[in-house]
Short mmCIF file of C-alpha atoms in Angstrom, two decimals:
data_model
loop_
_atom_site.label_atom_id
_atom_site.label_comp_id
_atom_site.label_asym_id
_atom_site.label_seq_id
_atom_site.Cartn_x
_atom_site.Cartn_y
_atom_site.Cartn_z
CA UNK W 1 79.68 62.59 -114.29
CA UNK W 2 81.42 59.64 -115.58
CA UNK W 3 83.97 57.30 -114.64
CA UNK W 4 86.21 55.15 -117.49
CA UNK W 5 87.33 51.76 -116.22
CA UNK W 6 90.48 51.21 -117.70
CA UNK W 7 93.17 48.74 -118.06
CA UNK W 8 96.50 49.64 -117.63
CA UNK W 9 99.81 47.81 -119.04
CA UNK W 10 98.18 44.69 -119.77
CA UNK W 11 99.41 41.76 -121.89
CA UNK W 12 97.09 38.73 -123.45
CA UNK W 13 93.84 40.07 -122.25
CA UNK W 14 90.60 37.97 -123.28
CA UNK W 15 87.93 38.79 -120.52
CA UNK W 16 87.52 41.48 -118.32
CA UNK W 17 85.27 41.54 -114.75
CA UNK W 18 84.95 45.07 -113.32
CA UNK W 19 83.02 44.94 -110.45
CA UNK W 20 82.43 48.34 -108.61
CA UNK W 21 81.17 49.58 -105.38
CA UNK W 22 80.01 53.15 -104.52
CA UNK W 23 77.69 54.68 -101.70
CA UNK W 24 74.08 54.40 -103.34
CA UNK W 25 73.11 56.96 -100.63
CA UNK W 26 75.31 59.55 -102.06
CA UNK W 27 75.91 58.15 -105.93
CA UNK W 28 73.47 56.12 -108.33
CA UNK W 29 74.38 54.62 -111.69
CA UNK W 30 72.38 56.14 -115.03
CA UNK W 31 74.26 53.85 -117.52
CA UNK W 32 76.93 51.69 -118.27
CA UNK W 33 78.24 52.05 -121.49
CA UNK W 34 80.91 48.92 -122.73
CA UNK W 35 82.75 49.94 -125.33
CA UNK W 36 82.04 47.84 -128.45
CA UNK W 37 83.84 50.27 -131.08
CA UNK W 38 87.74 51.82 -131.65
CA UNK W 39 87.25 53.52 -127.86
CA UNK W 40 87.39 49.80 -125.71
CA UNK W 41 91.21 48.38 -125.54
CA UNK W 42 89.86 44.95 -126.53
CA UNK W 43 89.47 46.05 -130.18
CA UNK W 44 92.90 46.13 -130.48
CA UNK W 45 93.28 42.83 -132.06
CA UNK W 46 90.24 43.51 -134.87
CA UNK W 47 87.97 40.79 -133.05
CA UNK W 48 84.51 41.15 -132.14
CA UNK W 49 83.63 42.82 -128.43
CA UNK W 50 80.82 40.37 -126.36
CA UNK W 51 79.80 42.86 -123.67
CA UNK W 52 77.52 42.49 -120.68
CA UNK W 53 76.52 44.72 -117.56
CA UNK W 54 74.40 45.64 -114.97
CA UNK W 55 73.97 47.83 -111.89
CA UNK W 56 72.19 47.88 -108.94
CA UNK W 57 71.18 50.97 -106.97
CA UNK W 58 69.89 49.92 -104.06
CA UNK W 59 73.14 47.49 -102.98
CA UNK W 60 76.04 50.44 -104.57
CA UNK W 61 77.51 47.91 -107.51
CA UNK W 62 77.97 47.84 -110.71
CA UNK W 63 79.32 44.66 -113.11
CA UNK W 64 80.93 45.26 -116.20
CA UNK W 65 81.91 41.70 -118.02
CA UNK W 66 83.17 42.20 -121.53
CA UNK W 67 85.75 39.78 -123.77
CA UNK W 68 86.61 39.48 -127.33
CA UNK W 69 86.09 36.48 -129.61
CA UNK W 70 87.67 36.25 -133.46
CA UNK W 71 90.75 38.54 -132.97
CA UNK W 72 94.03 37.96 -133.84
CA UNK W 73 96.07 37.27 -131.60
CA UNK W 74 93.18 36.36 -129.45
CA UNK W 75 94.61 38.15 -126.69
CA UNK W 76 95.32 41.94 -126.56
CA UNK W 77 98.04 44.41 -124.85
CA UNK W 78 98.43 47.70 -123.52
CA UNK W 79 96.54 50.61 -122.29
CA UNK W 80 93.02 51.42 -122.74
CA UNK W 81 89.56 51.58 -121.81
CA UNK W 82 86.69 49.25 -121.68
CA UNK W 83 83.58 51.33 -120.71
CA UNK W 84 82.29 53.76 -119.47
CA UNK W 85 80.05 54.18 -116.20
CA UNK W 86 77.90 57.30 -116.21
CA UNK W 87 76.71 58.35 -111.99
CA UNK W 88 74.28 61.07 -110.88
CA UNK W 89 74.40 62.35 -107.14
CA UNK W 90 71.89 61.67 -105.12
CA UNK W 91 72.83 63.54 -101.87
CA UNK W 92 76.24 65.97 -100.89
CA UNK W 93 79.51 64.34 -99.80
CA UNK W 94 82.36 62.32 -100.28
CA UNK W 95 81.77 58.53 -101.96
CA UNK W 96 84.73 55.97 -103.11
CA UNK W 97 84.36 54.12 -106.00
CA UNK W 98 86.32 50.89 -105.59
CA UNK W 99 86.98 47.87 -107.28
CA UNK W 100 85.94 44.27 -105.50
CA UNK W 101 87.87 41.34 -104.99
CA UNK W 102 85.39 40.02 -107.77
CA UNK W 103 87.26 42.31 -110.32
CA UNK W 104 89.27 39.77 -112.73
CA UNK W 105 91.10 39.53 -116.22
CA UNK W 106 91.43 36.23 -118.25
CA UNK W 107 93.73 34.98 -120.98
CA UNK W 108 92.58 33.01 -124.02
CA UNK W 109 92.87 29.83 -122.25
CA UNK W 110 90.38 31.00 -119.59
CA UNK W 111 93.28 31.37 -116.88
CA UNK W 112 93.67 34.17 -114.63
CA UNK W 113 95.71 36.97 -114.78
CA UNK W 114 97.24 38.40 -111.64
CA UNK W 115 95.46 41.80 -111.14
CA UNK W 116 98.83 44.29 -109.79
CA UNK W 117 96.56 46.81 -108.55
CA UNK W 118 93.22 48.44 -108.58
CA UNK W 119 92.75 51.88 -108.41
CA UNK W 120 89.71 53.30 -106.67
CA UNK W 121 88.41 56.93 -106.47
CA UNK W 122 87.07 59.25 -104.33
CA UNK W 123 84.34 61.54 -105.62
CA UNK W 124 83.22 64.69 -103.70
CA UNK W 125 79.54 65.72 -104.73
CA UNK W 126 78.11 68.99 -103.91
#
């Protein structure tokens, strides 16, 4: 199955940091997939996406760091995705996927913006 991290009512977006937790006893990650096309939010300004991720099964995380360089404005707003996080089951039960404290957005300047809320998710497999 696969999981879309998304941003949600956003306004001068430059950088994204997803970082995501799951049970690796009960979930493992097969890819990670950031959106470098029309799909991924931060190709809303016409600039160039500059992704980077990795996983790792054995602690239950996953890092998805992605910004845009060459847009106009530099920053973008809105709704959209960024990527795309494809899991497999590796035993029955319930898992959460949650975002970390880690998890972080940037403007152009390379200051924070003030995350409202992160939205995890509870996945049942069978």
């Amino acid at each position: 199955f696969t999981v879309e991290v998304m941003l949600e009512e956003v306004a001068n977006v430059f950088a994204v940091k997803a970082v995501l937790t799951f049970d690796p006893a009960k979930l493992q990650v097969n890819q990670i997939e950031v959106y470098e096309d029309a799909r991924s939010l931060l190709k809303a300004n016409g600039g160039t996406v500059i992704p980077f991720s990795r996983y790792d099964n054995a602690a239950g995380s996953a890092t998805i760091e992605v910004a845009t360089a060459t847009g106009d404005p530099p920053g973008v707003d809105g709704t959209g995705a960024v990527a795309k996080v494809t899991f497999s089951a590796a035993s029955t039960g319930s898992s959460l996927i949650s975002f970390t404290i880690s998890s972080a957005l940037r403007d152009p300047e390379n200051v924070d913006i003030t995350l409202s809320d992160l939205a995890d998710a509870v996945v049942e497999v069978q």
